[in-house]
Amino acid sequence: MIKEVRFYDGADDGKLKFAVILARSGGKLVFCRHRDRTTLEIPGGRREPGERIEETAARELREETGAEEFTIRPVCVYSVVRDDAEESFGGLYAAEITSFEKELHSEIEKIILLDTPPESNWTYPDIQPHLLKEAARRNIFE
């Protein structure tokens, strides 16, 4: 069970195992729906061996949203503290997508553009709303 989500201005790159990308396109927030679920999620995923965390963020954004042209930048480091495990770290990124591929080629069935984040129906309800709240606090799209 998740006990806490924490935020840091930085951390050793070697500690970062995940990248999550808060993306917008045409002024709308970009969310994904996995083909095996009905819930929504923020694009992101696990770092692959030998990959820099910035590469992970760009790769996951392409894979999960079909983004072709975009700008991406780091926002902060987040961590998840679970009751039964040590703190795990990830990089939080912001992206502006200007063009998408015609079709998705991953486990994501559909991307959804919204004016505001959903209030419920999250794939990761104990983490993702906290990431959005921190992004709003930092005014990442201003």
Short mmCIF file of N, CA, C and O in Angstrom, two decimals:
data_model
loop_
_atom_site.label_atom_id
_atom_site.label_comp_id
_atom_site.label_asym_id
_atom_site.label_seq_id
_atom_site.Cartn_x
_atom_site.Cartn_y
_atom_site.Cartn_z
N MET A 1 0.84 -1.18 0.00
CA MET A 1 0.00 0.00 0.00
C MET A 1 0.89 1.25 0.00
O MET A 1 1.91 1.30 0.67
N ILE A 2 0.47 2.26 -0.75
CA ILE A 2 1.25 3.49 -0.84
C ILE A 2 0.97 4.36 0.38
O ILE A 2 -0.17 4.63 0.74
N LYS A 3 2.06 4.74 1.01
CA LYS A 3 1.99 5.55 2.22
C LYS A 3 2.10 7.04 1.91
O LYS A 3 1.40 7.86 2.51
N GLU A 4 2.97 7.39 0.94
CA GLU A 4 3.22 8.80 0.68
C GLU A 4 3.87 8.98 -0.69
O GLU A 4 4.60 8.13 -1.17
N VAL A 5 3.58 10.15 -1.32
CA VAL A 5 4.26 10.57 -2.54
C VAL A 5 5.01 11.85 -2.17
O VAL A 5 4.43 12.78 -1.63
N ARG A 6 6.32 11.85 -2.45
CA ARG A 6 7.17 12.99 -2.09
C ARG A 6 7.74 13.63 -3.35
O ARG A 6 7.86 12.98 -4.38
N PHE A 7 8.18 14.89 -3.20
CA PHE A 7 8.74 15.63 -4.34
C PHE A 7 10.06 16.26 -3.96
O PHE A 7 10.23 16.76 -2.85
N TYR A 8 11.00 16.24 -4.92
CA TYR A 8 12.34 16.77 -4.73
C TYR A 8 12.72 17.59 -5.96
O TYR A 8 12.26 17.29 -7.07
N ASP A 9 13.59 18.54 -5.77
CA ASP A 9 14.07 19.32 -6.91
C ASP A 9 15.08 18.54 -7.75
O ASP A 9 15.28 18.83 -8.93
N GLY A 10 15.70 17.52 -7.18
CA GLY A 10 16.65 16.70 -7.91
C GLY A 10 17.01 15.46 -7.12
O GLY A 10 16.67 15.34 -5.95
N ALA A 11 17.70 14.55 -7.78
CA ALA A 11 18.19 13.32 -7.15
C ALA A 11 19.22 12.72 -8.09
O ALA A 11 19.28 13.05 -9.28
N ASP A 12 20.04 11.83 -7.57
CA ASP A 12 21.02 11.13 -8.39
C ASP A 12 20.29 10.38 -9.51
O ASP A 12 19.35 9.63 -9.24
N ASP A 13 20.72 10.60 -10.74
CA ASP A 13 20.07 10.01 -11.90
C ASP A 13 19.95 8.49 -11.78
O ASP A 13 18.96 7.90 -12.22
N GLY A 14 20.92 7.85 -11.17
CA GLY A 14 20.90 6.40 -11.04
C GLY A 14 19.76 5.89 -10.19
O GLY A 14 19.38 4.72 -10.28
N LYS A 15 19.17 6.73 -9.34
CA LYS A 15 18.06 6.32 -8.49
C LYS A 15 16.72 6.31 -9.23
O LYS A 15 15.76 5.70 -8.78
N LEU A 16 16.64 7.04 -10.35
CA LEU A 16 15.36 7.21 -11.03
C LEU A 16 15.01 5.99 -11.88
O LEU A 16 15.73 5.65 -12.81
N LYS A 17 13.90 5.36 -11.55
CA LYS A 17 13.49 4.14 -12.22
C LYS A 17 12.32 4.35 -13.18
O LYS A 17 12.05 3.50 -14.02
N PHE A 18 11.62 5.46 -13.04
CA PHE A 18 10.42 5.73 -13.84
C PHE A 18 10.46 7.15 -14.39
O PHE A 18 11.11 8.02 -13.82
N ALA A 19 9.72 7.37 -15.46
CA ALA A 19 9.49 8.72 -15.98
C ALA A 19 7.99 8.85 -16.24
O ALA A 19 7.37 7.95 -16.81
N VAL A 20 7.43 9.95 -15.77
CA VAL A 20 6.02 10.26 -15.99
C VAL A 20 5.97 11.62 -16.67
O VAL A 20 6.67 12.54 -16.26
N ILE A 21 5.14 11.73 -17.70
CA ILE A 21 5.12 12.93 -18.51
C ILE A 21 3.74 13.56 -18.51
O ILE A 21 2.78 12.98 -19.04
N LEU A 22 3.63 14.73 -17.92
CA LEU A 22 2.39 15.50 -17.98
C LEU A 22 2.42 16.25 -19.31
O LEU A 22 3.25 17.13 -19.50
N ALA A 23 1.55 15.86 -20.21
CA ALA A 23 1.60 16.40 -21.57
C ALA A 23 0.33 17.17 -21.91
O ALA A 23 -0.76 16.86 -21.41
N ARG A 24 0.53 18.16 -22.77
CA ARG A 24 -0.59 18.92 -23.32
C ARG A 24 -0.47 18.93 -24.84
O ARG A 24 0.63 18.84 -25.39
N SER A 25 -1.61 19.09 -25.48
CA SER A 25 -1.65 19.28 -26.92
C SER A 25 -2.84 20.19 -27.21
O SER A 25 -3.96 19.92 -26.76
N GLY A 26 -2.58 21.28 -27.91
CA GLY A 26 -3.65 22.22 -28.20
C GLY A 26 -4.31 22.78 -26.96
O GLY A 26 -5.51 23.03 -26.95
N GLY A 27 -3.55 22.90 -25.88
CA GLY A 27 -4.09 23.44 -24.63
C GLY A 27 -4.83 22.42 -23.78
O GLY A 27 -5.31 22.74 -22.69
N LYS A 28 -4.93 21.17 -24.23
CA LYS A 28 -5.62 20.13 -23.47
C LYS A 28 -4.62 19.14 -22.89
O LYS A 28 -3.58 18.90 -23.48
N LEU A 29 -4.96 18.58 -21.75
CA LEU A 29 -4.13 17.57 -21.10
C LEU A 29 -4.28 16.23 -21.83
O LEU A 29 -5.38 15.88 -22.27
N VAL A 30 -3.19 15.50 -21.93
CA VAL A 30 -3.17 14.22 -22.65
C VAL A 30 -3.13 13.07 -21.65
O VAL A 30 -2.23 12.99 -20.81
N PHE A 31 -4.12 12.19 -21.74
CA PHE A 31 -4.19 10.99 -20.91
C PHE A 31 -4.27 9.76 -21.82
O PHE A 31 -4.65 9.87 -22.99
N CYS A 32 -3.93 8.61 -21.26
CA CYS A 32 -3.93 7.36 -22.01
C CYS A 32 -4.91 6.37 -21.39
O CYS A 32 -5.15 6.39 -20.19
N ARG A 33 -5.41 5.47 -22.24
CA ARG A 33 -6.19 4.33 -21.75
C ARG A 33 -5.56 3.06 -22.31
O ARG A 33 -5.48 2.87 -23.52
N HIS A 34 -5.07 2.23 -21.41
CA HIS A 34 -4.46 0.95 -21.75
C HIS A 34 -5.52 0.03 -22.37
O HIS A 34 -6.68 0.06 -21.95
N ARG A 35 -5.13 -0.78 -23.33
CA ARG A 35 -6.11 -1.64 -24.02
C ARG A 35 -6.77 -2.66 -23.10
O ARG A 35 -7.83 -3.19 -23.42
N ASP A 36 -6.13 -3.00 -21.96
CA ASP A 36 -6.71 -3.99 -21.04
C ASP A 36 -7.43 -3.36 -19.85
O ASP A 36 -7.82 -4.07 -18.93
N ARG A 37 -7.59 -2.01 -19.85
CA ARG A 37 -8.22 -1.34 -18.72
C ARG A 37 -9.22 -0.29 -19.21
O ARG A 37 -9.19 0.12 -20.35
N THR A 38 -10.05 0.15 -18.29
CA THR A 38 -11.01 1.22 -18.61
C THR A 38 -10.62 2.52 -17.92
O THR A 38 -11.30 3.53 -18.09
N THR A 39 -9.54 2.48 -17.15
CA THR A 39 -9.11 3.65 -16.39
C THR A 39 -8.15 4.52 -17.20
O THR A 39 -7.61 4.09 -18.22
N LEU A 40 -7.93 5.73 -16.72
CA LEU A 40 -7.03 6.67 -17.39
C LEU A 40 -5.70 6.76 -16.66
O LEU A 40 -5.62 6.57 -15.45
N GLU A 41 -4.66 7.07 -17.42
CA GLU A 41 -3.34 7.25 -16.83
C GLU A 41 -2.57 8.34 -17.54
O GLU A 41 -2.87 8.69 -18.68
N ILE A 42 -1.59 8.86 -16.84
CA ILE A 42 -0.67 9.84 -17.39
C ILE A 42 0.41 9.04 -18.12
O ILE A 42 0.86 8.02 -17.61
N PRO A 43 0.84 9.48 -19.30
CA PRO A 43 1.90 8.74 -20.00
C PRO A 43 3.15 8.59 -19.14
O PRO A 43 3.54 9.52 -18.43
N GLY A 44 3.76 7.43 -19.22
CA GLY A 44 4.99 7.19 -18.46
C GLY A 44 5.32 5.72 -18.41
O GLY A 44 4.55 4.89 -18.87
N GLY A 45 6.48 5.44 -17.83
CA GLY A 45 6.86 4.04 -17.72
C GLY A 45 8.23 3.84 -17.12
O GLY A 45 8.88 4.78 -16.67
N ARG A 46 8.65 2.61 -17.17
CA ARG A 46 9.89 2.16 -16.53
C ARG A 46 11.11 2.43 -17.42
O ARG A 46 11.07 2.26 -18.63
N ARG A 47 12.17 2.80 -16.77
CA ARG A 47 13.46 3.04 -17.43
C ARG A 47 14.05 1.72 -17.90
O ARG A 47 14.01 0.72 -17.18
N GLU A 48 14.61 1.69 -19.11
CA GLU A 48 15.25 0.49 -19.63
C GLU A 48 16.75 0.55 -19.34
O GLU A 48 17.33 1.63 -19.19
N PRO A 49 17.42 -0.61 -19.27
CA PRO A 49 18.85 -0.63 -18.98
C PRO A 49 19.65 0.22 -19.97
O PRO A 49 19.39 0.19 -21.18
N GLY A 50 20.58 1.01 -19.46
CA GLY A 50 21.45 1.83 -20.28
C GLY A 50 20.82 3.13 -20.76
O GLY A 50 21.45 3.91 -21.46
N GLU A 51 19.59 3.36 -20.39
CA GLU A 51 18.86 4.55 -20.84
C GLU A 51 19.01 5.68 -19.82
O GLU A 51 18.93 5.44 -18.62
N ARG A 52 19.23 6.91 -20.29
CA ARG A 52 19.16 8.07 -19.40
C ARG A 52 17.68 8.34 -19.13
O ARG A 52 16.83 8.07 -19.97
N ILE A 53 17.37 8.90 -17.98
CA ILE A 53 15.97 9.10 -17.62
C ILE A 53 15.27 10.04 -18.62
O ILE A 53 14.09 9.88 -18.90
N GLU A 54 16.00 10.99 -19.19
CA GLU A 54 15.42 11.88 -20.21
C GLU A 54 15.02 11.08 -21.45
O GLU A 54 14.02 11.37 -22.10
N GLU A 55 15.81 10.07 -21.78
CA GLU A 55 15.50 9.20 -22.92
C GLU A 55 14.24 8.38 -22.61
O GLU A 55 13.41 8.15 -23.50
N THR A 56 14.13 7.92 -21.38
CA THR A 56 12.95 7.17 -20.96
C THR A 56 11.71 8.03 -21.16
O THR A 56 10.70 7.57 -21.71
N ALA A 57 11.77 9.27 -20.70
CA ALA A 57 10.61 10.17 -20.80
C ALA A 57 10.20 10.36 -22.26
O ALA A 57 9.01 10.24 -22.60
N ALA A 58 11.15 10.64 -23.13
CA ALA A 58 10.83 10.86 -24.55
C ALA A 58 10.29 9.58 -25.20
O ALA A 58 9.31 9.62 -25.96
N ARG A 59 10.91 8.44 -24.89
CA ARG A 59 10.47 7.16 -25.47
C ARG A 59 9.05 6.83 -25.02
O ARG A 59 8.18 6.47 -25.83
N GLU A 60 8.79 6.96 -23.72
CA GLU A 60 7.46 6.64 -23.21
C GLU A 60 6.40 7.58 -23.77
O GLU A 60 5.29 7.16 -24.09
N LEU A 61 6.74 8.86 -23.93
CA LEU A 61 5.79 9.80 -24.52
C LEU A 61 5.44 9.37 -25.94
O LEU A 61 4.27 9.34 -26.33
N ARG A 62 6.45 9.00 -26.73
CA ARG A 62 6.20 8.53 -28.10
C ARG A 62 5.35 7.26 -28.11
O ARG A 62 4.38 7.14 -28.85
N GLU A 63 5.78 6.28 -27.29
CA GLU A 63 5.10 4.98 -27.29
C GLU A 63 3.65 5.09 -26.83
O GLU A 63 2.77 4.46 -27.40
N GLU A 64 3.42 5.85 -25.77
CA GLU A 64 2.09 5.83 -25.16
C GLU A 64 1.11 6.83 -25.75
O GLU A 64 -0.09 6.68 -25.59
N THR A 65 1.61 7.86 -26.42
CA THR A 65 0.69 8.86 -26.99
C THR A 65 0.78 8.94 -28.50
O THR A 65 -0.07 9.56 -29.12
N GLY A 66 1.81 8.36 -29.10
CA GLY A 66 2.01 8.51 -30.53
C GLY A 66 2.56 9.88 -30.90
O GLY A 66 2.50 10.30 -32.05
N ALA A 67 3.11 10.59 -29.91
CA ALA A 67 3.67 11.92 -30.16
C ALA A 67 4.78 11.83 -31.19
O ALA A 67 5.67 10.98 -31.08
N GLU A 68 4.73 12.70 -32.20
CA GLU A 68 5.80 12.77 -33.20
C GLU A 68 6.66 14.00 -32.96
O GLU A 68 7.87 13.91 -32.90
N GLU A 69 6.03 15.13 -32.85
CA GLU A 69 6.75 16.38 -32.60
C GLU A 69 6.32 16.91 -31.24
O GLU A 69 5.12 17.05 -30.97
N PHE A 70 7.33 17.18 -30.41
CA PHE A 70 7.03 17.66 -29.06
C PHE A 70 8.26 18.31 -28.46
O PHE A 70 9.38 18.11 -28.92
N THR A 71 8.01 19.08 -27.42
CA THR A 71 9.09 19.57 -26.56
C THR A 71 8.85 18.94 -25.20
O THR A 71 7.69 18.70 -24.81
N ILE A 72 9.93 18.66 -24.50
CA ILE A 72 9.82 18.01 -23.19
C ILE A 72 10.89 18.59 -22.28
O ILE A 72 11.99 18.91 -22.73
N ARG A 73 10.53 18.73 -21.01
CA ARG A 73 11.48 19.28 -20.04
C ARG A 73 11.23 18.67 -18.66
O ARG A 73 10.10 18.30 -18.34
N PRO A 74 12.29 18.56 -17.86
CA PRO A 74 12.11 18.02 -16.51
C PRO A 74 11.38 19.02 -15.61
O PRO A 74 11.54 20.23 -15.75
N VAL A 75 10.58 18.50 -14.70
CA VAL A 75 9.88 19.32 -13.71
C VAL A 75 10.49 19.12 -12.34
O VAL A 75 10.90 20.06 -11.68
N CYS A 76 10.55 17.86 -11.90
CA CYS A 76 11.10 17.54 -10.59
C CYS A 76 11.27 16.03 -10.48
O CYS A 76 10.99 15.29 -11.43
N VAL A 77 11.70 15.60 -9.33
CA VAL A 77 11.80 14.18 -9.01
C VAL A 77 10.67 13.87 -8.03
O VAL A 77 10.38 14.67 -7.14
N TYR A 78 10.04 12.74 -8.21
CA TYR A 78 9.03 12.30 -7.25
C TYR A 78 9.45 10.95 -6.68
O TYR A 78 10.29 10.25 -7.26
N SER A 79 8.90 10.62 -5.54
CA SER A 79 9.15 9.29 -4.99
C SER A 79 7.86 8.75 -4.42
O SER A 79 6.95 9.50 -4.06
N VAL A 80 7.80 7.44 -4.38
CA VAL A 80 6.66 6.74 -3.80
C VAL A 80 7.19 5.92 -2.62
O VAL A 80 8.17 5.18 -2.76
N VAL A 81 6.57 6.11 -1.49
CA VAL A 81 6.94 5.36 -0.28
C VAL A 81 5.80 4.38 0.00
O VAL A 81 4.65 4.78 0.17
N ARG A 82 6.15 3.11 0.01
CA ARG A 82 5.17 2.06 0.29
C ARG A 82 5.40 1.52 1.69
O ARG A 82 6.51 1.60 2.21
N ASP A 83 4.37 0.94 2.26
CA ASP A 83 4.48 0.38 3.60
C ASP A 83 5.53 -0.71 3.70
O ASP A 83 6.22 -0.83 4.69
N ASP A 84 5.67 -1.50 2.63
CA ASP A 84 6.50 -2.70 2.69
C ASP A 84 7.81 -2.60 1.89
O ASP A 84 8.46 -3.60 1.67
N ALA A 85 8.16 -1.40 1.42
CA ALA A 85 9.36 -1.30 0.58
C ALA A 85 10.04 0.04 0.78
O ALA A 85 9.49 0.96 1.38
N GLU A 86 11.24 0.14 0.25
CA GLU A 86 11.96 1.40 0.34
C GLU A 86 11.41 2.39 -0.68
O GLU A 86 10.66 2.02 -1.59
N GLU A 87 11.78 3.62 -0.53
CA GLU A 87 11.34 4.70 -1.40
C GLU A 87 11.83 4.44 -2.84
O GLU A 87 12.99 4.12 -3.05
N SER A 88 10.93 4.56 -3.83
CA SER A 88 11.33 4.42 -5.22
C SER A 88 11.14 5.77 -5.91
O SER A 88 10.19 6.50 -5.63
N PHE A 89 12.05 6.11 -6.85
CA PHE A 89 12.12 7.44 -7.43
C PHE A 89 11.81 7.44 -8.92
O PHE A 89 12.12 6.48 -9.63
N GLY A 90 11.27 8.56 -9.38
CA GLY A 90 11.01 8.76 -10.80
C GLY A 90 11.17 10.21 -11.17
O GLY A 90 11.17 11.09 -10.31
N GLY A 91 11.29 10.45 -12.46
CA GLY A 91 11.37 11.82 -12.97
C GLY A 91 10.01 12.25 -13.48
O GLY A 91 9.33 11.50 -14.17
N LEU A 92 9.62 13.47 -13.12
CA LEU A 92 8.36 14.04 -13.61
C LEU A 92 8.72 15.06 -14.68
O LEU A 92 9.57 15.93 -14.46
N TYR A 93 8.08 14.96 -15.84
CA TYR A 93 8.36 15.81 -16.99
C TYR A 93 7.10 16.51 -17.47
O TYR A 93 5.98 16.04 -17.22
N ALA A 94 7.31 17.61 -18.19
CA ALA A 94 6.22 18.32 -18.85
C ALA A 94 6.50 18.32 -20.34
O ALA A 94 7.65 18.49 -20.76
N ALA A 95 5.46 18.14 -21.15
CA ALA A 95 5.63 18.11 -22.60
C ALA A 95 4.49 18.85 -23.29
O ALA A 95 3.36 18.85 -22.82
N GLU A 96 4.85 19.45 -24.41
CA GLU A 96 3.87 20.05 -25.33
C GLU A 96 3.97 19.25 -26.63
O GLU A 96 5.04 19.22 -27.25
N ILE A 97 2.89 18.61 -27.02
CA ILE A 97 2.86 17.79 -28.23
C ILE A 97 2.23 18.60 -29.36
O ILE A 97 1.11 19.11 -29.20
N THR A 98 2.93 18.70 -30.48
CA THR A 98 2.39 19.46 -31.62
C THR A 98 1.89 18.56 -32.74
O THR A 98 1.11 19.01 -33.57
N SER A 99 2.32 17.30 -32.77
CA SER A 99 1.75 16.37 -33.76
C SER A 99 1.83 14.94 -33.24
O SER A 99 2.72 14.58 -32.48
N PHE A 100 0.86 14.13 -33.70
CA PHE A 100 0.73 12.73 -33.32
C PHE A 100 0.80 11.84 -34.55
O PHE A 100 0.39 12.24 -35.64
N GLU A 101 1.25 10.60 -34.35
CA GLU A 101 1.15 9.59 -35.40
C GLU A 101 -0.34 9.30 -35.64
O GLU A 101 -1.17 9.54 -34.75
N LYS A 102 -0.65 8.74 -36.78
CA LYS A 102 -2.05 8.42 -37.08
C LYS A 102 -2.57 7.26 -36.24
O LYS A 102 -3.75 7.19 -35.94
N GLU A 103 -1.67 6.32 -35.88
CA GLU A 103 -2.07 5.15 -35.11
C GLU A 103 -1.11 4.93 -33.95
O GLU A 103 0.07 5.24 -34.05
N LEU A 104 -1.64 4.34 -32.87
CA LEU A 104 -0.81 3.97 -31.73
C LEU A 104 -0.24 2.58 -31.98
O LEU A 104 -0.90 1.72 -32.55
N HIS A 105 1.00 2.36 -31.52
CA HIS A 105 1.67 1.08 -31.76
C HIS A 105 2.15 0.46 -30.45
O HIS A 105 3.21 -0.13 -30.38
N SER A 106 1.38 0.60 -29.38
CA SER A 106 1.80 0.06 -28.08
C SER A 106 0.60 -0.55 -27.38
O SER A 106 -0.44 -0.80 -27.99
N GLU A 107 0.74 -0.76 -26.10
CA GLU A 107 -0.33 -1.33 -25.29
C GLU A 107 -1.46 -0.33 -25.02
O GLU A 107 -2.50 -0.67 -24.50
N ILE A 108 -1.23 0.93 -25.42
CA ILE A 108 -2.24 1.96 -25.22
C ILE A 108 -3.26 1.90 -26.35
O ILE A 108 -2.91 1.90 -27.53
N GLU A 109 -4.52 1.81 -25.96
CA GLU A 109 -5.59 1.72 -26.95
C GLU A 109 -6.00 3.09 -27.49
O GLU A 109 -6.33 3.23 -28.66
N LYS A 110 -5.95 4.09 -26.59
CA LYS A 110 -6.52 5.37 -26.97
C LYS A 110 -5.89 6.48 -26.15
O LYS A 110 -5.56 6.28 -24.98
N ILE A 111 -5.72 7.66 -26.76
CA ILE A 111 -5.36 8.83 -25.99
C ILE A 111 -6.60 9.71 -25.88
O ILE A 111 -7.46 9.72 -26.76
N ILE A 112 -6.69 10.40 -24.77
CA ILE A 112 -7.84 11.23 -24.48
C ILE A 112 -7.34 12.62 -24.11
O ILE A 112 -6.46 12.74 -23.24
N LEU A 113 -7.88 13.64 -24.77
CA LEU A 113 -7.52 15.02 -24.49
C LEU A 113 -8.63 15.65 -23.65
O LEU A 113 -9.80 15.61 -24.05
N LEU A 114 -8.25 16.22 -22.50
CA LEU A 114 -9.22 16.79 -21.58
C LEU A 114 -8.82 18.20 -21.17
O LEU A 114 -7.63 18.51 -21.06
N ASP A 115 -9.83 19.02 -20.91
CA ASP A 115 -9.56 20.38 -20.42
C ASP A 115 -9.04 20.36 -18.99
O ASP A 115 -8.21 21.18 -18.61
N THR A 116 -9.56 19.44 -18.19
CA THR A 116 -9.16 19.32 -16.78
C THR A 116 -8.93 17.85 -16.46
O THR A 116 -9.51 16.97 -17.12
N PRO A 117 -8.13 17.56 -15.47
CA PRO A 117 -7.90 16.15 -15.10
C PRO A 117 -9.18 15.48 -14.62
O PRO A 117 -10.06 16.15 -14.06
N PRO A 118 -9.30 14.19 -14.83
CA PRO A 118 -10.47 13.48 -14.31
C PRO A 118 -10.47 13.48 -12.78
O PRO A 118 -9.40 13.52 -12.16
N GLU A 119 -11.64 13.46 -12.19
CA GLU A 119 -11.73 13.43 -10.73
C GLU A 119 -11.60 12.02 -10.19
O GLU A 119 -11.27 11.82 -9.02
N SER A 120 -11.86 11.03 -11.03
CA SER A 120 -11.76 9.63 -10.62
C SER A 120 -11.39 8.81 -11.86
O SER A 120 -11.02 9.38 -12.88
N ASN A 121 -11.50 7.50 -11.76
CA ASN A 121 -11.22 6.58 -12.86
C ASN A 121 -9.74 6.55 -13.23
O ASN A 121 -9.37 6.42 -14.39
N TRP A 122 -8.87 6.67 -12.23
CA TRP A 122 -7.42 6.63 -12.44
C TRP A 122 -6.91 5.19 -12.39
O TRP A 122 -7.36 4.39 -11.59
N THR A 123 -5.91 4.88 -13.21
CA THR A 123 -5.23 3.59 -13.11
C THR A 123 -4.40 3.54 -11.83
O THR A 123 -4.34 2.50 -11.18
N TYR A 124 -3.77 4.66 -11.48
CA TYR A 124 -2.93 4.73 -10.29
C TYR A 124 -3.43 5.87 -9.39
O TYR A 124 -2.80 6.91 -9.28
N PRO A 125 -4.57 5.67 -8.72
CA PRO A 125 -5.20 6.75 -7.97
C PRO A 125 -4.40 7.23 -6.75
O PRO A 125 -4.62 8.35 -6.29
N ASP A 126 -3.48 6.41 -6.27
CA ASP A 126 -2.69 6.82 -5.11
C ASP A 126 -1.45 7.62 -5.50
O ASP A 126 -0.74 8.11 -4.62
N ILE A 127 -1.17 7.75 -6.79
CA ILE A 127 0.03 8.46 -7.24
C ILE A 127 -0.31 9.62 -8.18
O ILE A 127 0.10 10.75 -7.95
N GLN A 128 -1.03 9.34 -9.25
CA GLN A 128 -1.19 10.32 -10.32
C GLN A 128 -1.86 11.63 -9.90
O GLN A 128 -1.40 12.70 -10.32
N PRO A 129 -2.89 11.63 -9.09
CA PRO A 129 -3.44 12.92 -8.65
C PRO A 129 -2.43 13.78 -7.90
O PRO A 129 -2.43 15.01 -8.02
N HIS A 130 -1.52 13.14 -7.16
CA HIS A 130 -0.47 13.88 -6.45
C HIS A 130 0.49 14.54 -7.44
O HIS A 130 0.95 15.67 -7.22
N LEU A 131 0.81 13.84 -8.53
CA LEU A 131 1.69 14.40 -9.55
C LEU A 131 1.06 15.63 -10.20
O LEU A 131 1.72 16.65 -10.41
N LEU A 132 -0.22 15.54 -10.49
CA LEU A 132 -0.93 16.68 -11.08
C LEU A 132 -1.00 17.86 -10.13
O LEU A 132 -0.82 19.01 -10.54
N LYS A 133 -1.23 17.56 -8.86
CA LYS A 133 -1.30 18.64 -7.86
C LYS A 133 0.05 19.35 -7.74
O LYS A 133 0.11 20.58 -7.68
N GLU A 134 1.12 18.59 -7.74
CA GLU A 134 2.46 19.19 -7.65
C GLU A 134 2.77 20.00 -8.92
O GLU A 134 3.35 21.08 -8.84
N ALA A 135 2.37 19.49 -10.06
CA ALA A 135 2.57 20.22 -11.31
C ALA A 135 1.82 21.55 -11.29
O ALA A 135 2.35 22.58 -11.73
N ALA A 136 0.61 21.54 -10.77
CA ALA A 136 -0.17 22.78 -10.67
C ALA A 136 0.51 23.75 -9.70
O ALA A 136 0.59 24.94 -9.97
N ARG A 137 1.02 23.21 -8.60
CA ARG A 137 1.71 24.06 -7.62
C ARG A 137 2.93 24.73 -8.25
O ARG A 137 3.24 25.88 -7.98
N ARG A 138 3.60 24.00 -9.13
CA ARG A 138 4.80 24.53 -9.80
C ARG A 138 4.47 25.30 -11.08
O ARG A 138 5.38 25.75 -11.76
N ASN A 139 3.19 25.42 -11.42
CA ASN A 139 2.74 26.14 -12.62
C ASN A 139 3.51 25.69 -13.87
O ASN A 139 4.04 26.51 -14.61
N ILE A 140 3.55 24.40 -14.13
CA ILE A 140 4.42 23.88 -15.19
C ILE A 140 4.00 24.32 -16.59
O ILE A 140 4.82 24.30 -17.49
N PHE A 141 2.75 24.66 -16.78
CA PHE A 141 2.31 25.06 -18.12
C PHE A 141 2.08 26.55 -18.24
O PHE A 141 1.46 27.03 -19.17
N GLU A 142 2.60 27.31 -17.32
CA GLU A 142 2.45 28.78 -17.36
C GLU A 142 3.61 29.41 -18.07
O GLU A 142 4.70 29.01 -18.07
#
